[in-house]
Short mmCIF file of C-alpha atoms and ligand atoms in Angstrom, two decimals:
data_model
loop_
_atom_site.label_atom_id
_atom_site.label_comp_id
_atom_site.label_asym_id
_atom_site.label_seq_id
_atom_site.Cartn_x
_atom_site.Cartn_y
_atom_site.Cartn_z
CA UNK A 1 43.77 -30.29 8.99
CA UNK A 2 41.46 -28.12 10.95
CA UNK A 3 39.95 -25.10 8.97
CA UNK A 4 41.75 -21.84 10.37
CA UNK A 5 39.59 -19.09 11.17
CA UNK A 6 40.02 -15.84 9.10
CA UNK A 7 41.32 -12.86 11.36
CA UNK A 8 41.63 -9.52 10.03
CA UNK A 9 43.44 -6.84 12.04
CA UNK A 10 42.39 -3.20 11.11
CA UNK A 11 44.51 -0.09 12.26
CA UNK A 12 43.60 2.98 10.95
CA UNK A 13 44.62 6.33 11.79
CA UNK A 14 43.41 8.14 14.69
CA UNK A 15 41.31 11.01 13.14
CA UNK A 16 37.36 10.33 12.34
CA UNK A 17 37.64 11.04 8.45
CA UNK A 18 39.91 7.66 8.65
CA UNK A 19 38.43 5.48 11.27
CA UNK A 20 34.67 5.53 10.01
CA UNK A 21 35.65 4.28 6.94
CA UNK A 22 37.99 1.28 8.16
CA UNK A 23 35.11 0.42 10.55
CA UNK A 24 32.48 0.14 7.43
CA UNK A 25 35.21 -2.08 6.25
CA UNK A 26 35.24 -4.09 9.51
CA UNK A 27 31.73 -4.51 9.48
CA UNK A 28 31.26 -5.91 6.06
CA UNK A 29 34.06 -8.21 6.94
CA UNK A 30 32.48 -9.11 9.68
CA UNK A 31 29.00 -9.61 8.27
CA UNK A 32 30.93 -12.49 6.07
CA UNK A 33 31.63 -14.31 9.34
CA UNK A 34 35.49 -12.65 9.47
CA UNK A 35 36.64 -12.33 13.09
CA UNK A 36 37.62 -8.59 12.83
CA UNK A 37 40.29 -7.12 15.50
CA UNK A 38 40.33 -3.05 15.24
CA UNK A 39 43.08 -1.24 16.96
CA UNK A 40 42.59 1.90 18.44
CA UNK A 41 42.82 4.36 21.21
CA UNK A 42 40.15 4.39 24.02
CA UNK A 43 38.88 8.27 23.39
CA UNK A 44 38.27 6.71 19.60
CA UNK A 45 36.76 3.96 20.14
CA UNK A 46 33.98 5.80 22.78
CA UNK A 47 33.88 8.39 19.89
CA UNK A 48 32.73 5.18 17.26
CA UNK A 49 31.05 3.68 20.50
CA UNK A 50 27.39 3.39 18.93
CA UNK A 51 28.41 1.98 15.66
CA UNK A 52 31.08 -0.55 17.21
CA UNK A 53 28.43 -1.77 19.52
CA UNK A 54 26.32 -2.59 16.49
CA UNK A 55 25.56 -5.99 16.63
CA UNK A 56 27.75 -8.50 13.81
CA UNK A 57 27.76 -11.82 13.07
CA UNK A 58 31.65 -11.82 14.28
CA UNK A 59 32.77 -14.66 15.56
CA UNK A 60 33.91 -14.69 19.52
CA UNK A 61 37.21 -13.27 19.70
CA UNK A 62 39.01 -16.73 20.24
CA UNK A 63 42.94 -15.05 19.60
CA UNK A 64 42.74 -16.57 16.02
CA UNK A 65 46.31 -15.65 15.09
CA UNK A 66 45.74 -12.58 12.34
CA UNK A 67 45.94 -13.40 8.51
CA UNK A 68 46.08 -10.38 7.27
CA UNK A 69 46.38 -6.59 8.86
CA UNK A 70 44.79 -3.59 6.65
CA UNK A 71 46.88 -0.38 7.24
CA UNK A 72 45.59 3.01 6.92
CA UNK A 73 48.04 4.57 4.26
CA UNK A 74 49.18 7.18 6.62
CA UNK A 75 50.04 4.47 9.06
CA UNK A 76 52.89 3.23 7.10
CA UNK A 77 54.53 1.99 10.28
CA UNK A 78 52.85 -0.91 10.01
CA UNK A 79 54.41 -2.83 7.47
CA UNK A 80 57.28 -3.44 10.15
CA UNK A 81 54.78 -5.59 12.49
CA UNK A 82 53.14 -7.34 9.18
CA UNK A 83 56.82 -8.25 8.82
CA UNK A 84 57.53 -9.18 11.89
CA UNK A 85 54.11 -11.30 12.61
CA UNK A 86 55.18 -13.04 8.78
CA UNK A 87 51.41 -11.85 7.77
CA UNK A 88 50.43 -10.18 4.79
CA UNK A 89 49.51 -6.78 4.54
CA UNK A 90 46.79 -4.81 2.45
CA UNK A 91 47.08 -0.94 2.18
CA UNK A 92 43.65 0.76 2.70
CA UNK A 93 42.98 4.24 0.98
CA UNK A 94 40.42 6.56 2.24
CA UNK A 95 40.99 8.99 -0.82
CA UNK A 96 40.22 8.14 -4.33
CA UNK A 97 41.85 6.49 -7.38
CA UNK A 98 41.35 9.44 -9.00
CA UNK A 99 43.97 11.26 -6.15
CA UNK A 100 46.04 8.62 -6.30
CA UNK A 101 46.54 8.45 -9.97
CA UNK A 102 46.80 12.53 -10.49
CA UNK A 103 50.00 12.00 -7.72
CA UNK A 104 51.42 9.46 -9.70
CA UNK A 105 51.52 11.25 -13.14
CA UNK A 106 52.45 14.33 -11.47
CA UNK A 107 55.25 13.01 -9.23
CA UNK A 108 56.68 10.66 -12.26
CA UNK A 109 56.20 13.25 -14.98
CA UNK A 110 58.50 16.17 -12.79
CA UNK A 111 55.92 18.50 -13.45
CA UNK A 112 56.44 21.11 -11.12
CA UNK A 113 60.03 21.17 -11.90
CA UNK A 114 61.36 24.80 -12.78
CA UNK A 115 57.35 26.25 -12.48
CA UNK A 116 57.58 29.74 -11.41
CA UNK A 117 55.99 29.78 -8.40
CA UNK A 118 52.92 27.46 -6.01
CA UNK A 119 49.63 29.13 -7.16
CA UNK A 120 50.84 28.51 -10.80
CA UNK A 121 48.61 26.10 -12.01
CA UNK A 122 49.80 23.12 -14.45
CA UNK A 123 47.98 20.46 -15.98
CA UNK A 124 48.13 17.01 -14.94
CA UNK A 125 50.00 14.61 -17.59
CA UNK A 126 48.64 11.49 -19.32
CA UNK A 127 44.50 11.70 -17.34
CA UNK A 128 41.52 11.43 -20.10
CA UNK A 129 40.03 15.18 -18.85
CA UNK A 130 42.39 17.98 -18.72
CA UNK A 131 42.98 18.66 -14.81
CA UNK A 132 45.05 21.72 -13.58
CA UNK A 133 46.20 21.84 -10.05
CA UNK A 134 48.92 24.02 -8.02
CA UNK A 135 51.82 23.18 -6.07
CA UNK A 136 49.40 24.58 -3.36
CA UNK A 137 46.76 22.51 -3.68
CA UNK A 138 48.76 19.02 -3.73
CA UNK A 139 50.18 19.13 -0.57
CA UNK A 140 50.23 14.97 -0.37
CA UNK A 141 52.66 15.65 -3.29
CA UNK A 142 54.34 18.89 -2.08
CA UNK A 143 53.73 18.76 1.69
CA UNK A 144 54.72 21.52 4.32
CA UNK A 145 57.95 21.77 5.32
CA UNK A 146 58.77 19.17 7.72
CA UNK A 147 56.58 16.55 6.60
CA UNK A 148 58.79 14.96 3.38
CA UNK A 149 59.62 12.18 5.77
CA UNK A 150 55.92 11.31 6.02
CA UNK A 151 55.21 11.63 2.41
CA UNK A 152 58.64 9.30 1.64
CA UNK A 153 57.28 6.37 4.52
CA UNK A 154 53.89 6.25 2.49
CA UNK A 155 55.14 5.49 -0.78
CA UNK A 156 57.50 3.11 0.65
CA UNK A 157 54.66 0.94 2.41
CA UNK A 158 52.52 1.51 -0.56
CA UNK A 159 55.17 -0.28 -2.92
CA UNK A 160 55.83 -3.27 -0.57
CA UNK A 161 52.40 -3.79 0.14
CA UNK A 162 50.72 -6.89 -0.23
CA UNK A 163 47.90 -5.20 -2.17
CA UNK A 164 45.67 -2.03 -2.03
CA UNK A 165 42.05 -1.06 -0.93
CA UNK A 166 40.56 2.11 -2.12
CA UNK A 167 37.40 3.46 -0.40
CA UNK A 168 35.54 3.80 -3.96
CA UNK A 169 33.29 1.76 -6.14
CA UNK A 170 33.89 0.44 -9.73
CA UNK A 171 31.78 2.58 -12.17
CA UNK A 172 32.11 5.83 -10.06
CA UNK A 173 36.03 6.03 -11.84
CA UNK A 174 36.86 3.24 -14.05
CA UNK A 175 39.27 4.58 -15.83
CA UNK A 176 41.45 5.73 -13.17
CA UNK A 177 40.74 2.40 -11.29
CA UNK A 178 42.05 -0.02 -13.86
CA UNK A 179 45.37 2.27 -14.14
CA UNK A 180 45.61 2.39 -10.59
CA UNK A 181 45.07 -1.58 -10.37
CA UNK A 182 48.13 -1.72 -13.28
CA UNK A 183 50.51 -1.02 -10.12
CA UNK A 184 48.97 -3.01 -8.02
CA UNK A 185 45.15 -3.55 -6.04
CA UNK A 186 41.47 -4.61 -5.21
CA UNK A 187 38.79 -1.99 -4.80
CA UNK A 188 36.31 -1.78 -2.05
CA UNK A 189 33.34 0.42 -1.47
CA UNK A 190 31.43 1.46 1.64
CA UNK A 191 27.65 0.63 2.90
CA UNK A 192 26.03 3.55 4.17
CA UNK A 193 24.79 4.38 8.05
CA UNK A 194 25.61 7.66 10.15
CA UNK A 195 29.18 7.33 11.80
CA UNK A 196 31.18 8.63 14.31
CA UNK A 197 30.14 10.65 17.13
CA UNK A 198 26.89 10.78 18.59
CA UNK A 199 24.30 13.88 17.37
CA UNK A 200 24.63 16.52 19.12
CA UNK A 201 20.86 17.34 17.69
CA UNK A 202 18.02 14.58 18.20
CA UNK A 203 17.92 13.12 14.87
CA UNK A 204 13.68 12.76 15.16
CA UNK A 205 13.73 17.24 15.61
CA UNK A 206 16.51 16.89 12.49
CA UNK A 207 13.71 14.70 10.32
CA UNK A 208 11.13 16.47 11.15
CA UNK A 209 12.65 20.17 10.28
CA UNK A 210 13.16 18.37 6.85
CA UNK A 211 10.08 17.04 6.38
CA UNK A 212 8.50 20.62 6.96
CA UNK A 213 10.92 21.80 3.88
CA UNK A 214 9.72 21.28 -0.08
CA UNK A 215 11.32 18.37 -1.61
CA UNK A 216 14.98 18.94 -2.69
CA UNK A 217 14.60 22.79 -1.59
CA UNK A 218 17.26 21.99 1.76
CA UNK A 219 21.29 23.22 1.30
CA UNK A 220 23.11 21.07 3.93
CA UNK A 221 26.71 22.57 4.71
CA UNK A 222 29.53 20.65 6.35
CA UNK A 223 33.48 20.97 6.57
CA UNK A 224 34.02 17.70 7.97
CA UNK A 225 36.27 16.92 11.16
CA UNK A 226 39.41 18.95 10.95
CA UNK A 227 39.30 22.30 8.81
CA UNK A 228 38.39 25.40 11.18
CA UNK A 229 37.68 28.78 9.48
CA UNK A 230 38.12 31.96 11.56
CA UNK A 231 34.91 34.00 12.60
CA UNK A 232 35.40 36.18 10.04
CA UNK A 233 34.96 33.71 7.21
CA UNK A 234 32.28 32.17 9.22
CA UNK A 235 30.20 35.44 9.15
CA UNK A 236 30.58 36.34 5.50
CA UNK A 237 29.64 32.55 4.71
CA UNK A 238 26.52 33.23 7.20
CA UNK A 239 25.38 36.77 5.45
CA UNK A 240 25.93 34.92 1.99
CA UNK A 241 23.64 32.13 3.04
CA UNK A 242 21.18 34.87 4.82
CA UNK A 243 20.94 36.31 1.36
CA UNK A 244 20.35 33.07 -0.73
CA UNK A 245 17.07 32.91 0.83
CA UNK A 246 17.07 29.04 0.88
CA UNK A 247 16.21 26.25 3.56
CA UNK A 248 19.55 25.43 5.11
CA UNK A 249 21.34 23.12 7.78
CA UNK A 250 24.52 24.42 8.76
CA UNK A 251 26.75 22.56 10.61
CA UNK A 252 29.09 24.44 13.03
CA UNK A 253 31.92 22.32 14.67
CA UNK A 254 32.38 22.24 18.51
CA UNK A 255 36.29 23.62 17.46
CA UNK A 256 35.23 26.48 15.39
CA UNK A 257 32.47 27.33 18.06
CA UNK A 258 34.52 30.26 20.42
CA UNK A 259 32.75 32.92 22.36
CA UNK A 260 33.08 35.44 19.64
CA UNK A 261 31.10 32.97 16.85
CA UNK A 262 27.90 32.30 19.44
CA UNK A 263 27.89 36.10 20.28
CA UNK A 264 27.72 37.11 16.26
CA UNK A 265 25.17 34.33 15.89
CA UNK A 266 23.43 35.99 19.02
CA UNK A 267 23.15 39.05 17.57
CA UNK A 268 20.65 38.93 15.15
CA UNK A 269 21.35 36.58 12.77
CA UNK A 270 20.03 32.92 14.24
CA UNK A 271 17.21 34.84 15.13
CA UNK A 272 16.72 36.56 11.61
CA UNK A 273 17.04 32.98 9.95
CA UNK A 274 15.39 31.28 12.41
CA UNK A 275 12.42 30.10 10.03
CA UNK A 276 14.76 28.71 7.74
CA UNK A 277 18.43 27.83 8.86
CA UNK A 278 19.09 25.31 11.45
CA UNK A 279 22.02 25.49 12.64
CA UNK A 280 23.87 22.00 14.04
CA UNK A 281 26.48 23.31 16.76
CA UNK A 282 28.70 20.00 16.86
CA UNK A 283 28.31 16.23 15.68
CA UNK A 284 25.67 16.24 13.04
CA UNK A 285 23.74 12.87 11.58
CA UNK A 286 24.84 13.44 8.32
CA UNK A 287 24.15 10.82 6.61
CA UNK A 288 20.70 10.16 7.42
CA UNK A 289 20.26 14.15 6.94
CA UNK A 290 22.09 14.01 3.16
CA UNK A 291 19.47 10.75 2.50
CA UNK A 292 16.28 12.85 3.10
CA UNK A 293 14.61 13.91 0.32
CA UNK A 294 14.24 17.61 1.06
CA UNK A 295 17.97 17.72 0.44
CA UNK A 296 18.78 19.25 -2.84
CA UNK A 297 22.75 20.23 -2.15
CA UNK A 298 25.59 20.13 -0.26
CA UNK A 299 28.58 22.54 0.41
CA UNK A 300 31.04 20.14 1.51
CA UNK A 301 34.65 20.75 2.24
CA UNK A 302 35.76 17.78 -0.59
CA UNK A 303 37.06 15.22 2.24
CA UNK A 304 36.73 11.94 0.56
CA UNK A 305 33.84 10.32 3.21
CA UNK A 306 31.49 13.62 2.83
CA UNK A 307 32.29 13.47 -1.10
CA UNK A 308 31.39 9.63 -1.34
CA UNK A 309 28.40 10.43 0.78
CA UNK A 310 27.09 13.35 -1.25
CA UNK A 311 27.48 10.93 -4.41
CA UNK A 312 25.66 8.01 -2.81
CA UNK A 313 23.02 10.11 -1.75
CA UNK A 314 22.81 11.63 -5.21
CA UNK A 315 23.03 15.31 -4.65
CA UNK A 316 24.93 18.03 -6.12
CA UNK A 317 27.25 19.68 -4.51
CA UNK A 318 29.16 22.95 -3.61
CA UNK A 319 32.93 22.35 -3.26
CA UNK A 320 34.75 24.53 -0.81
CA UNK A 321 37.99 22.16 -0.04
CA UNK A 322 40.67 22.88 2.61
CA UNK A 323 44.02 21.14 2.06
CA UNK A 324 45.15 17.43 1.90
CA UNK A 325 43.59 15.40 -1.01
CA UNK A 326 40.82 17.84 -1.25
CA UNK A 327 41.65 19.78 -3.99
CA UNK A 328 41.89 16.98 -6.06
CA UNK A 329 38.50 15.78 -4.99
CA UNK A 330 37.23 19.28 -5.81
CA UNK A 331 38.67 18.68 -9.33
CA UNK A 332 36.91 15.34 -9.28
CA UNK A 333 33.64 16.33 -8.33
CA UNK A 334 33.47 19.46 -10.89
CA UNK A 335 35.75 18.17 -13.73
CA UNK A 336 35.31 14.55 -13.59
CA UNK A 337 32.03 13.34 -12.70
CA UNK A 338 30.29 17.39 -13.22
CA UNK A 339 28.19 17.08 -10.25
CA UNK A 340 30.06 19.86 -7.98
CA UNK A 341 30.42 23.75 -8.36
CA UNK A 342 32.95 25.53 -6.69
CA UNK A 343 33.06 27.96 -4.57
CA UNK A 344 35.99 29.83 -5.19
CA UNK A 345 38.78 29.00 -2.69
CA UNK A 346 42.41 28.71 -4.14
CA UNK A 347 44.28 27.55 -1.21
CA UNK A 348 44.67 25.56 1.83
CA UNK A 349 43.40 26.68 4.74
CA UNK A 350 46.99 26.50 6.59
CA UNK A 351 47.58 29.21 4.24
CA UNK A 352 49.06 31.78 6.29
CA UNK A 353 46.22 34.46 5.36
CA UNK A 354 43.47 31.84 6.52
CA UNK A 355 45.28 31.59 10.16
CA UNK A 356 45.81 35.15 10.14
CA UNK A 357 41.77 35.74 9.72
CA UNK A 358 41.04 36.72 6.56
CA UNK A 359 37.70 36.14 4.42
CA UNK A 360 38.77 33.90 1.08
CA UNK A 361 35.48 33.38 0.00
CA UNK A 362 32.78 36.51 -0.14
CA UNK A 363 29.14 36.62 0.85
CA UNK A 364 28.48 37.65 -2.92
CA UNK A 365 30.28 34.81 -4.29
CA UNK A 366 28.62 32.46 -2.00
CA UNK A 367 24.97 33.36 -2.62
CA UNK A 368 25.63 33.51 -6.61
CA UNK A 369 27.10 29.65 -5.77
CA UNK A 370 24.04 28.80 -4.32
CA UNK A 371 21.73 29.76 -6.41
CA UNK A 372 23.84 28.41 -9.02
CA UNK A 373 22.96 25.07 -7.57
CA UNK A 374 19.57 25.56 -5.96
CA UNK A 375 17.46 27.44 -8.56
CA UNK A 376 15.89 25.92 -11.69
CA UNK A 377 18.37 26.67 -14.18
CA UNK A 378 19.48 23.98 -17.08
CA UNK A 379 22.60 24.06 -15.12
CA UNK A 380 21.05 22.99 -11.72
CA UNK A 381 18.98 20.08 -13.40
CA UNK A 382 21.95 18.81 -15.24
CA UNK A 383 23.82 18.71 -12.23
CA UNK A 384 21.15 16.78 -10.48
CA UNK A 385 20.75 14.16 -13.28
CA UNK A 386 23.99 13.17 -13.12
CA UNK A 387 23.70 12.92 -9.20
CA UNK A 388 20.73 10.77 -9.44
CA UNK A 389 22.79 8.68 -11.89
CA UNK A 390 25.43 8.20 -9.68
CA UNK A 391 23.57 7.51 -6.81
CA UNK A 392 21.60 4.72 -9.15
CA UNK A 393 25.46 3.38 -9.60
CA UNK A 394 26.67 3.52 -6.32
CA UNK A 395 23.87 1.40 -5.35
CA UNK A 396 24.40 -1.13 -7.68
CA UNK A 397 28.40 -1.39 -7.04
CA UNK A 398 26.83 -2.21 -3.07
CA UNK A 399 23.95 -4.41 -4.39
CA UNK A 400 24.18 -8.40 -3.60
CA UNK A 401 26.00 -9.36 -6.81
CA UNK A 402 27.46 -5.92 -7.25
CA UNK A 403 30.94 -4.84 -7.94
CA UNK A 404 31.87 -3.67 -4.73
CA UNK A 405 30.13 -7.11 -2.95
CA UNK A 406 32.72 -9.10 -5.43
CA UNK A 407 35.85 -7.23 -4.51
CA UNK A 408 35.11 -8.09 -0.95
CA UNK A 409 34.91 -11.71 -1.74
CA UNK A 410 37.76 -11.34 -3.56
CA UNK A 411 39.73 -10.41 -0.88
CA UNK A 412 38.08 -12.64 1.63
CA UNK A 413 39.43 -15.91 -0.97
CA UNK A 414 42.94 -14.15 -1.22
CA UNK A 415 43.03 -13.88 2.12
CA UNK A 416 41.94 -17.24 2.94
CA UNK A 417 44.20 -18.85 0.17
CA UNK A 418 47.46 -17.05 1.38
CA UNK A 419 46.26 -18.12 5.23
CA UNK A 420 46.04 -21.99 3.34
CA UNK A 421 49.37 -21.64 1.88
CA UNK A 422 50.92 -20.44 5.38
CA UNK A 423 49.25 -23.27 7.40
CA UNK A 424 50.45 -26.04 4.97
CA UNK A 425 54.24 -24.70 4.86
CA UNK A 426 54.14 -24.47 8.56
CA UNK A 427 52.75 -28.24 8.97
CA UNK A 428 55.71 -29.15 6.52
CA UNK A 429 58.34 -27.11 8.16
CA UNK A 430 56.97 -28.68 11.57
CA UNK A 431 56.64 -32.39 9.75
CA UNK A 432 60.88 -31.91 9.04
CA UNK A 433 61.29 -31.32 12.27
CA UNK A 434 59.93 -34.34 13.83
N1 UDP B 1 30.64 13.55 9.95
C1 UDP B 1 29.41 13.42 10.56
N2 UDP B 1 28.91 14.48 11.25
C2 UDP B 1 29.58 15.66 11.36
C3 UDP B 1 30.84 15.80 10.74
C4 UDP B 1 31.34 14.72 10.03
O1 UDP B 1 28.77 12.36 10.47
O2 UDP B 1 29.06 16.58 12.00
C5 UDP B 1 31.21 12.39 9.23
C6 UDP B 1 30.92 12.46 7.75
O3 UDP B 1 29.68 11.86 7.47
C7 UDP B 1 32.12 11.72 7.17
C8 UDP B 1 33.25 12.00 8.16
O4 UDP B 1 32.62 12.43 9.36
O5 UDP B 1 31.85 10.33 7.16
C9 UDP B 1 34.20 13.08 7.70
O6 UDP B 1 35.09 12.54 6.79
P1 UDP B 1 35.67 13.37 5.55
O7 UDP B 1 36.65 12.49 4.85
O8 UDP B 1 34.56 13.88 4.72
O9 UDP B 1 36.34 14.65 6.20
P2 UDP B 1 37.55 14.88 7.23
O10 UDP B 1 37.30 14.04 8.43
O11 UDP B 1 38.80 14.49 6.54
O12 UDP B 1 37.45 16.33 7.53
#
């Protein structure tokens, strides 16, 4: 019998913070000689355009029927094609075990029931390190109204999937892995390499502002893809980084960029910072920018990408999250592994009084935040010790012979051993027929 050709189809869901993962995924696949099929829409895949054009060793695309299709969890449609194709189907997380596992206790424990109210915060039952969280802040569990349906679709898929991929590695949260795994799943991690859209700032200028910086002196700020703050909170974040003092990159999103933002930065203060804050108006490299070693923190909105990257690149980090799973990763970061400091904001930003304009975090608070981090306190080393450890760990789990190297090939042989299993009853159902 001829050997069939593995053929994974990938579909995640259309927003960046989603689809650079899955295609890390499809390239490590396809590094391992996997013919890899990614479904998308055309403005995404000319967003992803440099790193799809990457060269693999993929196999030509000779329609291999699929063996498997990986689902973004929010995609939870799928498992209605992976039923109808007869295929298997593997749920792919781009949020943490951690997340996952502080939904599950909370959902099956009823712990919100009869609580007075969504900024009360509770604890979250049966976890190793006391976590407390609002209704507010766990939106996947509590989402606004008008999403339930969404939240009920997910769990569905995730029980009647085949099995589940978490974008994490082994040692960064082994206790909440091996729970996790008790319902079900493999574990994956990512490589690293800058994703998404092209710079909108020539990386070379990027390196070599950095390289003019002391070692580890360089704040690099980032709120992802989809969380916009109105000018106001922009400018009191701006003053409060004016009056740190430090080196900083600040990334400014072509969405949050309206007249009014370039005419306050226009009137005095890129020009008063000049010497020491560049600022990144769109699509920055940031990856490559959170690897260089004038780096020394990063104020990152929590999303689960930016949060793996700050941890592989072994920096500390300032935690200002937004909504979604980021609260939890907040909790994570600070709680868990002690590598983050917060910044102070209590709820998401589709909190009525973000919309409406109004400042949640103050310049005060942010400067005190960063010099928290920055300076040369016992605190600030600590915090950058255990980065450096788990930057030492992450790349390990992604080392040949590392944890995150065997759960691919674990998947790879499941795969191929349920695509065996497939062939062979179809040859016998075909042999009865004749
Ligand atoms: N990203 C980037 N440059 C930017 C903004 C974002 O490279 O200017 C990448 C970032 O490295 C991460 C992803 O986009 O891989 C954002 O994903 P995350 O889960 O952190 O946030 P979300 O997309 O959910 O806001």
């Amino acid at each position: 019998m001829a050997e069939q050709k593995l053929h994974f189809v990938l579909v995640p869901f259309v927003a960046q913070g989603h689809i650079i993962p899955t295609l890390d995924l499809a390239r490590l696949l396809a590094d391992r000689g996997v013919l890899v099929t990614l479904a998308t829409t055309p403005v995404n895949l000319s967003r992803n355009q440099a790193f799809v054009s990457r060269p693999a060793a993929s196999p030509p695309a000779d329609l291999a029927p699929p063996c498997c299709i990986i689902a973004d969890f929010c995609n939870p449609w799928l498992r209605h094609v992976a039923r109808e194709l007869g295929v298997p189907r593997f749920d792919f997380y781009s949020i943490p075990c951690f997340y996952l596992l502080c939904e599950h206790n909370l959902m099956h424990h009823k712990v919100y029931e009869g609580v007075g109210g969504d900024d009360v915060p509770v604890v979250v039952p049966d976890l190793p390190v006391r976590i407390e969280v609002t209704m507010a802040q766990a939106p996947g569990i509590f989402p606004p109204p008008g999403w339930k349906w969404m939240r009920d679709e997910v769990s569905e898929a995730g029980s009647s999937s085949h099995g589940t991929l978490v974008n994490t590695f082994a040692s960064l949260e082994p206790g909440y892995i091996s729970f996790y795994e008790k319902v079900k799943g493999k574990k994956l991690a990512t490589d690293a390499a800058n994703r998404g859209d092209k710079p909108v700032i020539n990386e070379e200028k990027c390196l070599t502002w950095l390289d003019s910086m002391e070692l580890g002196s360089v704040l690099y700020i980032s709120f992802g893809t989809l969380v916009r703050y109105p000018l106001a909170q922009l400018v009191e974040l701006g003053l409060g980084l004016e009056a740190s003092g430090r080196p900083i990159i600040w990334v400014i999103k072509a969405r949050e960029l309206q007249s009014a933002v370039e005419e306050w930065l226009a009137e005095g203060f890129e020009e008063r910072t000049r010497d020491r804050i560049l600022i990144i108006r769109g699509w920055a490299p940031q990856v490559t920018i959170l690897s260089h070693p004038s780096i020394g923190g990063f104020l990152t909105h929590c999303g689960w990408n930016s949060s793996l990257e700050g941890i592989t690149a072994g920096v500390p980090m300032l935690t200002w999250p937004g909504f979604a799973d980021q609260f939890l990763n907040e909790r994570f970061l600070v709680d868990v592994l002690r590598v983050g400091v917060p910044c102070g904001m209590k709820r998401p930003f589709w909190d009525e009084t973000v919309i409406r304009g109004d400042v949640k975090v103050k310049r005060e608070d942010i400067k005190k935040v960063v010099e928290r981090l920055m300076d040369d306190g016992i605190e600030a080393h600590e915090l950058r010790n255990r980065a450096t450890e788990l930057k030492k760990m992450a790349r390990s789990a992604i080392d040949v012979g590392g944890s995150s190297e065997e759960s691919l090939t674990q998947l790879i042989n499941e795969v191929s051993l349920l695509a065996k299993k497939q062939t062979i009853s179809a040859t016998e159902i075909q042999q009865e027929k004749d």
